[in-house]
GROMACS .gro file of C-alpha atoms in nm:
model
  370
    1UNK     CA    1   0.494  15.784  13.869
    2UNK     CA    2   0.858  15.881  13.845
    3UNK     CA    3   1.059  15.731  13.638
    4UNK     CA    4   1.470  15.704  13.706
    5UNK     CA    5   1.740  15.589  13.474
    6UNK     CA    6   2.075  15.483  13.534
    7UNK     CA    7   2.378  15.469  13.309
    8UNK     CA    8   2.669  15.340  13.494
    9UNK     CA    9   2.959  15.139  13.455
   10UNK     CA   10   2.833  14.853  13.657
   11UNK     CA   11   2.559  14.707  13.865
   12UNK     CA   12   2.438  14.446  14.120
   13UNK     CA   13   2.506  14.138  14.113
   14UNK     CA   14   2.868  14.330  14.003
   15UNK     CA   15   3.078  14.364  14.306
   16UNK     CA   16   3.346  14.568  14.076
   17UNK     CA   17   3.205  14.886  14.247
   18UNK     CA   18   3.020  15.102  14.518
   19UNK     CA   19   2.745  15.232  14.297
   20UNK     CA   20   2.663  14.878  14.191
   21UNK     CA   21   2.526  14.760  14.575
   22UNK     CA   22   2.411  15.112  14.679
   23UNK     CA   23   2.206  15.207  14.340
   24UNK     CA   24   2.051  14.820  14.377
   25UNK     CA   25   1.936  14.873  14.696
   26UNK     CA   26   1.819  15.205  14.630
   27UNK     CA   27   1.573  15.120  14.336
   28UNK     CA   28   1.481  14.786  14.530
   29UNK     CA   29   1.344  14.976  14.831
   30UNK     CA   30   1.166  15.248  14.572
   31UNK     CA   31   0.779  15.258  14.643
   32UNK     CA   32   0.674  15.119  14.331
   33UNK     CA   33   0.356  15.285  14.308
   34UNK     CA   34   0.540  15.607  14.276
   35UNK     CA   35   0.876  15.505  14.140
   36UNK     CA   36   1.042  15.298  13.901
   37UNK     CA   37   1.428  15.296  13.743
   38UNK     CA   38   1.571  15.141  13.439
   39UNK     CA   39   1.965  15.073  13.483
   40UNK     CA   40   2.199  15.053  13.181
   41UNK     CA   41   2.543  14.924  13.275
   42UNK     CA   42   2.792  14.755  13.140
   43UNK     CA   43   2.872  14.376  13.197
   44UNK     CA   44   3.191  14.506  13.423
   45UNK     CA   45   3.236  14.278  13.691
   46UNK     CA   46   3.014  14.072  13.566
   47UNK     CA   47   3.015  13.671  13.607
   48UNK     CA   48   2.699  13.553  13.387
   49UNK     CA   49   2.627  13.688  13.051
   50UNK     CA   50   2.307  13.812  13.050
   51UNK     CA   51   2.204  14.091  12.874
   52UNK     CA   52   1.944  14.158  13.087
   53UNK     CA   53   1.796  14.115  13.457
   54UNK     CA   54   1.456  14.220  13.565
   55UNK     CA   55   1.423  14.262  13.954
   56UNK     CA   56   1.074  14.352  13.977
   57UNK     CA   57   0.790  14.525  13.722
   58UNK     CA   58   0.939  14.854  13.834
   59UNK     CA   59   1.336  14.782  13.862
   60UNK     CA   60   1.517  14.646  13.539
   61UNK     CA   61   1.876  14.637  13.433
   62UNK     CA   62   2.014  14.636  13.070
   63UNK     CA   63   2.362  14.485  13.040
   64UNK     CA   64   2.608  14.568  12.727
   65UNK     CA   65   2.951  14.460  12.704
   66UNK     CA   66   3.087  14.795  12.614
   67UNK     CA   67   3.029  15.153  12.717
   68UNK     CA   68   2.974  15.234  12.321
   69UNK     CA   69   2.725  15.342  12.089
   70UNK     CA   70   2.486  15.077  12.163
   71UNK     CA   71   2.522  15.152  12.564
   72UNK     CA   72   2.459  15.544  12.455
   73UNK     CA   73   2.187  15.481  12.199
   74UNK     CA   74   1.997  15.254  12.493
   75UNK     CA   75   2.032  15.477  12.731
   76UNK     CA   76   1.932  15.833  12.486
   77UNK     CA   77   1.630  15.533  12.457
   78UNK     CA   78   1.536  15.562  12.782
   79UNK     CA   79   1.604  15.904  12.915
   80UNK     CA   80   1.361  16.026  12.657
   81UNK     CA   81   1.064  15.890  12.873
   82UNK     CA   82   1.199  15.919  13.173
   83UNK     CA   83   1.203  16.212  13.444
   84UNK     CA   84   1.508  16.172  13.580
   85UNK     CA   85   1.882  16.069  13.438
   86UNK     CA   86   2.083  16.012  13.758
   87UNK     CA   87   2.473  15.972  13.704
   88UNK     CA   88   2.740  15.801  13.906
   89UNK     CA   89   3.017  15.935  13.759
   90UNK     CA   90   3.129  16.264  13.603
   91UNK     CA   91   3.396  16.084  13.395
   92UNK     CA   92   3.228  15.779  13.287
   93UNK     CA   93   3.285  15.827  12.917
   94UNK     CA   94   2.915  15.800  12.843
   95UNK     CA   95   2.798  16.059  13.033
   96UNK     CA   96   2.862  16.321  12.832
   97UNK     CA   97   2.674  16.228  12.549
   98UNK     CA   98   2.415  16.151  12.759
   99UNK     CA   99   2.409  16.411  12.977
  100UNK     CA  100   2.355  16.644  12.640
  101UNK     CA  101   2.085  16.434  12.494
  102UNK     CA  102   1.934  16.475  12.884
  103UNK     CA  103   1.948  16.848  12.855
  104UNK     CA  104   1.799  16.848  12.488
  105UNK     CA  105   1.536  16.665  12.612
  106UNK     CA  106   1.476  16.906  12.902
  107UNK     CA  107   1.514  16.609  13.177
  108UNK     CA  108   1.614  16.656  13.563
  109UNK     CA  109   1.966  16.581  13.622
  110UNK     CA  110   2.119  16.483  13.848
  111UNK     CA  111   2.513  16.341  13.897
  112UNK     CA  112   2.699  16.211  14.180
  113UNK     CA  113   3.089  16.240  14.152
  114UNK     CA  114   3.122  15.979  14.420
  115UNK     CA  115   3.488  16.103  14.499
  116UNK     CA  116   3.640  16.207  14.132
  117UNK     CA  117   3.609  16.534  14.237
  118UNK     CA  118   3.880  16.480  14.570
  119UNK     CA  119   4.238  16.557  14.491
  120UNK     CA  120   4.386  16.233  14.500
  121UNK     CA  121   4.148  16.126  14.231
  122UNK     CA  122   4.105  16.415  14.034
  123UNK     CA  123   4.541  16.402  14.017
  124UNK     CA  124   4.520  16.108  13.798
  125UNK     CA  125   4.487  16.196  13.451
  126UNK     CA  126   4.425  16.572  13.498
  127UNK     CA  127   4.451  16.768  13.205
  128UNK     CA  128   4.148  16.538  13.091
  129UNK     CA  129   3.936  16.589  13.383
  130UNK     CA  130   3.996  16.961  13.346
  131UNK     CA  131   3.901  16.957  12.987
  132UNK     CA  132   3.570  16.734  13.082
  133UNK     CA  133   3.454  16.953  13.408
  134UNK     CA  134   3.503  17.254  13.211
  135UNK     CA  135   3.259  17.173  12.957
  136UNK     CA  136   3.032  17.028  13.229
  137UNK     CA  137   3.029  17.381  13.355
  138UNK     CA  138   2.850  17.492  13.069
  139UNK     CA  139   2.565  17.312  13.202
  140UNK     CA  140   2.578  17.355  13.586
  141UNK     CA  141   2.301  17.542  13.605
  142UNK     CA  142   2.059  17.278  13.505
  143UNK     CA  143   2.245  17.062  13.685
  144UNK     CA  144   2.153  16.870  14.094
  145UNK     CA  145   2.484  16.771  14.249
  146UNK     CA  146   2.424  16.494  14.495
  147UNK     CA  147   2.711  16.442  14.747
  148UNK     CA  148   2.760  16.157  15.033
  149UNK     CA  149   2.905  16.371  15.282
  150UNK     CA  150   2.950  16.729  15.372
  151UNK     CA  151   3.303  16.749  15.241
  152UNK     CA  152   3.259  16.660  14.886
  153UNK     CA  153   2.969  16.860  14.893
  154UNK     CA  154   3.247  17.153  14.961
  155UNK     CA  155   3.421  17.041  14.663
  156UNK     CA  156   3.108  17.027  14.428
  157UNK     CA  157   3.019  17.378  14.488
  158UNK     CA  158   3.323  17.545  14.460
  159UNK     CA  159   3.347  17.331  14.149
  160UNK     CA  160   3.025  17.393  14.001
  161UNK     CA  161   2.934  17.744  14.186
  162UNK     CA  162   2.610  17.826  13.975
  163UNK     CA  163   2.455  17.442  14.024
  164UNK     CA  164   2.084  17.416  14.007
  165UNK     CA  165   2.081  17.254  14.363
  166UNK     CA  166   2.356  17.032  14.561
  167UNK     CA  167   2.234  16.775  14.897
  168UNK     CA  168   2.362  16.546  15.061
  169UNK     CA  169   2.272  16.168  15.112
  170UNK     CA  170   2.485  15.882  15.259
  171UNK     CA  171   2.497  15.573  15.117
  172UNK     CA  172   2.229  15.336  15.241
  173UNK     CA  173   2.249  14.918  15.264
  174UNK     CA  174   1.985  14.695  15.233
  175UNK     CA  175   2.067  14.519  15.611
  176UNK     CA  176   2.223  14.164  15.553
  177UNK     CA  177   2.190  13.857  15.823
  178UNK     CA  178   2.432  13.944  16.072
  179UNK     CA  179   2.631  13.658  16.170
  180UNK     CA  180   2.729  13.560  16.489
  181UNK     CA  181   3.063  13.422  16.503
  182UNK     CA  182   3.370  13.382  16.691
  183UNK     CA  183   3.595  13.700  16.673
  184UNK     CA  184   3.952  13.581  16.580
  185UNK     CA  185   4.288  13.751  16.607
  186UNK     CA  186   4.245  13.874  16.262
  187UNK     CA  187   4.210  14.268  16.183
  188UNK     CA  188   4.040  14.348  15.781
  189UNK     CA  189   4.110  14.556  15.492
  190UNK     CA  190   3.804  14.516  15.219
  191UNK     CA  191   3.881  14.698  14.904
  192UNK     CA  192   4.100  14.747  14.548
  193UNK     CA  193   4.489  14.683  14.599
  194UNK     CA  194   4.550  15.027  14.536
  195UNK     CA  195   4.747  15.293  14.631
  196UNK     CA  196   4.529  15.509  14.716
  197UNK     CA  197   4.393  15.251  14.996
  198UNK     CA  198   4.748  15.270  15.219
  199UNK     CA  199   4.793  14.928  15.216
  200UNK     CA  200   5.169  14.939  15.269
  201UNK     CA  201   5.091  15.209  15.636
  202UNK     CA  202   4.874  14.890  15.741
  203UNK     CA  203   5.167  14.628  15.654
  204UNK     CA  204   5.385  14.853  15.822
  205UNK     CA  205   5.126  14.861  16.146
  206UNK     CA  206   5.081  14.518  16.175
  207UNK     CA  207   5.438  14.482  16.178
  208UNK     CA  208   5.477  14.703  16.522
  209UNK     CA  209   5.128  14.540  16.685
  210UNK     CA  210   5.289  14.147  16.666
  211UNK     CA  211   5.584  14.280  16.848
  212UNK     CA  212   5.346  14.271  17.152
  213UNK     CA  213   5.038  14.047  16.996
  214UNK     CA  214   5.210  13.823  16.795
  215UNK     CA  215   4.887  13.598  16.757
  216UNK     CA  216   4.752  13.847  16.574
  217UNK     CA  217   4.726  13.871  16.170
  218UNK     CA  218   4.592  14.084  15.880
  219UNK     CA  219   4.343  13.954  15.612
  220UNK     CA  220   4.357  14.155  15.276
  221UNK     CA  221   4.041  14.101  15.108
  222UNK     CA  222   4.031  14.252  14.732
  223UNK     CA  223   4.178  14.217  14.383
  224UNK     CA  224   4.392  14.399  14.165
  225UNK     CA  225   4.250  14.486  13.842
  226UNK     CA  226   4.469  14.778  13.660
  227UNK     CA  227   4.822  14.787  13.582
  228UNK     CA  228   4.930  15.007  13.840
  229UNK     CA  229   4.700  14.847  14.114
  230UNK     CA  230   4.883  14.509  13.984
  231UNK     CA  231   5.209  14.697  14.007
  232UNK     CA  232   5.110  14.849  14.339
  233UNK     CA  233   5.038  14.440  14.494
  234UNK     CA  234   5.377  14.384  14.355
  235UNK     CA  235   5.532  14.650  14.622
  236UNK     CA  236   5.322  14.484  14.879
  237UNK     CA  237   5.447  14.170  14.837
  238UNK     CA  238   5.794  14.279  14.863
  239UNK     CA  239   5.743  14.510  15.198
  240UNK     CA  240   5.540  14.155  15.371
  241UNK     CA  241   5.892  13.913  15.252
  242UNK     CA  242   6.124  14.212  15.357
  243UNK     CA  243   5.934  14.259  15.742
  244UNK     CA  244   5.929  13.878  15.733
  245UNK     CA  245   5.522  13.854  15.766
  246UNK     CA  246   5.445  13.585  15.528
  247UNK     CA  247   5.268  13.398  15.797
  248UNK     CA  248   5.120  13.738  15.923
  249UNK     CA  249   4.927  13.966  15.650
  250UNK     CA  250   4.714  13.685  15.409
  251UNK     CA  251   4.576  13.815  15.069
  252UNK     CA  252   4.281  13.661  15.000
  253UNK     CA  253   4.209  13.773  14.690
  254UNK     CA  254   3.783  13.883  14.559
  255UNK     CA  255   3.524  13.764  14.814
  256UNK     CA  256   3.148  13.812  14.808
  257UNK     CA  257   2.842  13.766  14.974
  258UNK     CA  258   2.853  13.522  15.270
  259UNK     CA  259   3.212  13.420  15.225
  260UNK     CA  260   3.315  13.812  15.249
  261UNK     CA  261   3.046  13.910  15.519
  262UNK     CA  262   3.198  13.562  15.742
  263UNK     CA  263   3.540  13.711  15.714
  264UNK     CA  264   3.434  14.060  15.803
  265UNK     CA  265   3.229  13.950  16.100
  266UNK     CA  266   3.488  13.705  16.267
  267UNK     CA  267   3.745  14.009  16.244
  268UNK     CA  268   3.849  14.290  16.545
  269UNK     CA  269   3.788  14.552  16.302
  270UNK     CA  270   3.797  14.646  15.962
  271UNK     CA  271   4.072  14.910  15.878
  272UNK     CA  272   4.028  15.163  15.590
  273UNK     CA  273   4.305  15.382  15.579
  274UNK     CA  274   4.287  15.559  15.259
  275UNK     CA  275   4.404  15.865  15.134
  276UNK     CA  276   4.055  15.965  15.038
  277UNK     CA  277   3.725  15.805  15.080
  278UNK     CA  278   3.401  15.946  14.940
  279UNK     CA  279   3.200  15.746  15.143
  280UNK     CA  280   3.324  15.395  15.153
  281UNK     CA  281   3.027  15.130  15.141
  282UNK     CA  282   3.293  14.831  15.330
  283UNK     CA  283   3.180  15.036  15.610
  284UNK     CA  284   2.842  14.983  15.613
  285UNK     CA  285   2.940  14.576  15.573
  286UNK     CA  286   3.138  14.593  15.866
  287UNK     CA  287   2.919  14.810  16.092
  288UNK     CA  288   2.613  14.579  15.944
  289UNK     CA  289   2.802  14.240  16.139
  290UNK     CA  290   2.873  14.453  16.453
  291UNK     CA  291   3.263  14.506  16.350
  292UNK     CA  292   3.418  14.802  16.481
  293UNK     CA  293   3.558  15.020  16.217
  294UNK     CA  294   3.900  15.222  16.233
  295UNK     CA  295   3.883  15.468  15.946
  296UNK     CA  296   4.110  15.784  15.819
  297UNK     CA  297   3.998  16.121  15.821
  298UNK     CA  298   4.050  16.117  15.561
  299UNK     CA  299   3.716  15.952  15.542
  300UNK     CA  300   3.371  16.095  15.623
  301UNK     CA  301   3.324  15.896  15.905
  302UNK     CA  302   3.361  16.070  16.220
  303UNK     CA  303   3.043  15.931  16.375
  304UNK     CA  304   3.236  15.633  16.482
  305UNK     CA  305   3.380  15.765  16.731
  306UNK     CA  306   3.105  15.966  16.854
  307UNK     CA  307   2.865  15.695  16.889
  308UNK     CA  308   3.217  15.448  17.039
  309UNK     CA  309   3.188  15.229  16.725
  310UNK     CA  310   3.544  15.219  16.614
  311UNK     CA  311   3.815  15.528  16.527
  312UNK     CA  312   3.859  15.792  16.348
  313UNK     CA  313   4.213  15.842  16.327
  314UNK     CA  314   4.544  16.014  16.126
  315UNK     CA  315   4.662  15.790  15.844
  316UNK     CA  316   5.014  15.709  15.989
  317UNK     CA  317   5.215  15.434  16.079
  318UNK     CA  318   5.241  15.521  16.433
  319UNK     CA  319   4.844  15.637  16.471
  320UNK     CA  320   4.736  15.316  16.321
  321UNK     CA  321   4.955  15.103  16.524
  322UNK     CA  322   4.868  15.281  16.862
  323UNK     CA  323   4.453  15.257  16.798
  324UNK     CA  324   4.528  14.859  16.646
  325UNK     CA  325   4.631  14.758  17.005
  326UNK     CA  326   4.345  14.995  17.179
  327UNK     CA  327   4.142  14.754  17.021
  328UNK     CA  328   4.334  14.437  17.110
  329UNK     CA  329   4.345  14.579  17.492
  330UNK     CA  330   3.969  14.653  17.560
  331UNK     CA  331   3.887  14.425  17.771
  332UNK     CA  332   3.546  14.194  17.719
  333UNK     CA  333   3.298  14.366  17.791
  334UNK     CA  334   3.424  14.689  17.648
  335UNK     CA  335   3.497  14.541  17.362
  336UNK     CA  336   3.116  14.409  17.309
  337UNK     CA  337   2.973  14.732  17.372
  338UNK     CA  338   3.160  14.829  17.064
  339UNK     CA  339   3.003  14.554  16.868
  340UNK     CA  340   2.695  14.643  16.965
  341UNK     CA  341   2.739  15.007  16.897
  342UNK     CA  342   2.875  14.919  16.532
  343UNK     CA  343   2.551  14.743  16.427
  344UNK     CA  344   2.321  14.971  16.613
  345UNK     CA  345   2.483  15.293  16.431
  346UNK     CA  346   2.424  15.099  16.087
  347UNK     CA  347   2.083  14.990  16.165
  348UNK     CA  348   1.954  15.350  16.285
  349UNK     CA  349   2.130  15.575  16.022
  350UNK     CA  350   2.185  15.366  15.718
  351UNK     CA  351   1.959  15.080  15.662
  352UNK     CA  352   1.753  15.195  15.345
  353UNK     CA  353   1.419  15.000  15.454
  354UNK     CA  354   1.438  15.283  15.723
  355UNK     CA  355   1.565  15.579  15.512
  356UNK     CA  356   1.403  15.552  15.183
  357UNK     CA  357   1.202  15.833  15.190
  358UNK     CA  358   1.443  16.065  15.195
  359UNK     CA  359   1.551  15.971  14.837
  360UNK     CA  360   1.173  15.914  14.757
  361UNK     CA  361   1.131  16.329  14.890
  362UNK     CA  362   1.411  16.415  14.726
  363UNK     CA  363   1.278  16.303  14.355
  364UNK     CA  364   0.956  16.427  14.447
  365UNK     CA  365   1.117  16.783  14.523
  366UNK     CA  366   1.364  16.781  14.177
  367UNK     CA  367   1.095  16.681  13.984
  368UNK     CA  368   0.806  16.919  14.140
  369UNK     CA  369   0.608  16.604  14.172
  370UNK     CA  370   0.320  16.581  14.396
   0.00000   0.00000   0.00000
């Protein structure tokens, strides 16, 4: 039996973060006659108050309000009989001490920057990230390095050159019902108001397309949460009253669960034009209702266009605008087969029930378990 534990930030039924879906349907899909993970996670994102959530005899979840000594002292707890501590974060300020008590305890590691290590990320607050990765470094080499895609696997080795081992495994989704709705004039973005997202290069876009489709509208689904994201919705604001689209671009604020997945699947596509994207699990939500996708590149996800299930494009103005109305002129048919493509891609490469046992090998490999 290998045990896993988890100290993050947050986790399922959080919505206030990637990790928190992805990790839960990770450890739900674990064999439990060979696996089982404890999670420790703050109440971030949180709507009940519980302290703690037990999914199955082989999955539970301890919940503390703060990322203190009581979140480091439970999860010190745990590591000490378990095999492996698996991080989702390089800066959460627990992992350090954590990741020390891990080594003293000679445990595998392994940690998943999940995009801190990208330059727009790593920008913010830099001197401190330097200071942290440098003493991180002292530790590579008993370190795994697990990235979601080939170019932030780039970036952790030239990071952290002497790591015990790096790989590379997407994100997977636990497949949800896949709705079949009426497609509406509407195009998506799912995701924080903030910068880094482009937000204002889609306002911008949607502006050009109505000058042709003037039917058609853009639904912002997501909150602001930080003072600069709350500045940054402020901007936004401003540029949809300045181009006159009040009755165009609708914010409509956190969504979840059905409500979300209903507004995703009754859309022409989701749009994610961000600066950078690790991975980018609204993806998988989209692709999982049969919505086409239209993505930057500056996002790992290529594969839409080569299996025709949305665009990969330049994050510009002009490039979004131009691949908005391909969209809006594929005609019926054409437009289905791109539907269909979107949920088939999803279902073949990143439905977990499917792909489990590549996480399930790759434990068994870390760990020398057989």
């Amino acid at each position: 039996m290998i045990k896993v534990i988890h100290p993050l930030l947050c986790y399922y039924p959080s919505q206030a973060g990637g990790p928190a879906n992805s990790l839960y349907w990770l450890n739900c899909a674990l064999n439990p006659d060979g696996f089982s993970s404890v999670v420790v996670a703050t109440k971030y994102g949180l709507v009940s108050d519980s302290d703690s959530q037990t999914f199955s005899a082989n999955h539970n979840v301890s919940f503390f309000n703060s990322k203190g000594k009581s979140f480091i002292k439970k999860s010190i707890q745990e590591l000490k009989i378990a095999d492996i501590v698996q991080f989702s974060s390089l800066f959460f300020p627990p992992t350090l001490p954590v990741l020390l008590a891990a080594i003293r305890n000679n445990k595998t590691i392994i940690i998943s920057p999940r995009g801190e290590l990208y330059q727009a990320a790593i920008s913010q607050k830099a001197f401190q990230k330097k200071v942290w990765i440098s003493i991180i470094k002292m530790f590579q080499n008993k370190i795994h390095f697990h990235a979601t895609n080939t170019f932030e696997l780039e970036i952790i080795k030239k990071t952290f050159p002497k790591a015990k081992s790096t790989v590379v495994i997407p994100n997977y989704m636990e497949m949800p019902k896949k709705l079949n709705l009426d497609v509406t004039m509407s195009f998506v973005f799912v995701g924080r108001i903030n910068p880094i997202k482009n937000i204002d290069l889609l306002i911008s876009a949607i502006a050009e397309v109505i000058k042709t489709h003037p039917k058609v509208s853009l639904v912002i689904v997501g909150s602001a949460r930080l003072d600069y994201e709350i500045a940054y919705h402020a901007t936004l604001k401003a540029q949809i009253k300045q181009l006159e689209l009040e009755d165009v671009v609708v914010f409509k604020g956190h969504l979840n669960g059905e409500i979300k997945n209903k507004v995703i699947a009754s859309s022409k596509a989701l749009l994610l034009p961000s600066k950078s994207e690790n991975f980018g699990n609204v993806v998988l939500e989209a692709l999982a209702q049969g919505t086409p996708v239209m993505a930057s590149k500056n996002t790992p996800w290529a594969i839409l266009e080569e299996k025709k299930a949305g665009f990969w494009v330049d994050s510009t103005v002009e490039n979004l605008t131009k691949n908005m109305l391909k969209i809006l002129d594929l005609n019926k048919l054409d437009y289905q087969h791109m539907r269909d493509n979107a949920y088939n891609l999803c279902k073949s490469n990143f439905d977990i029930k499917t792909n489990i046992n590549v996480w399930e090998k790759y434990y068994q490999k870390i760990t020398n378990y057989v």
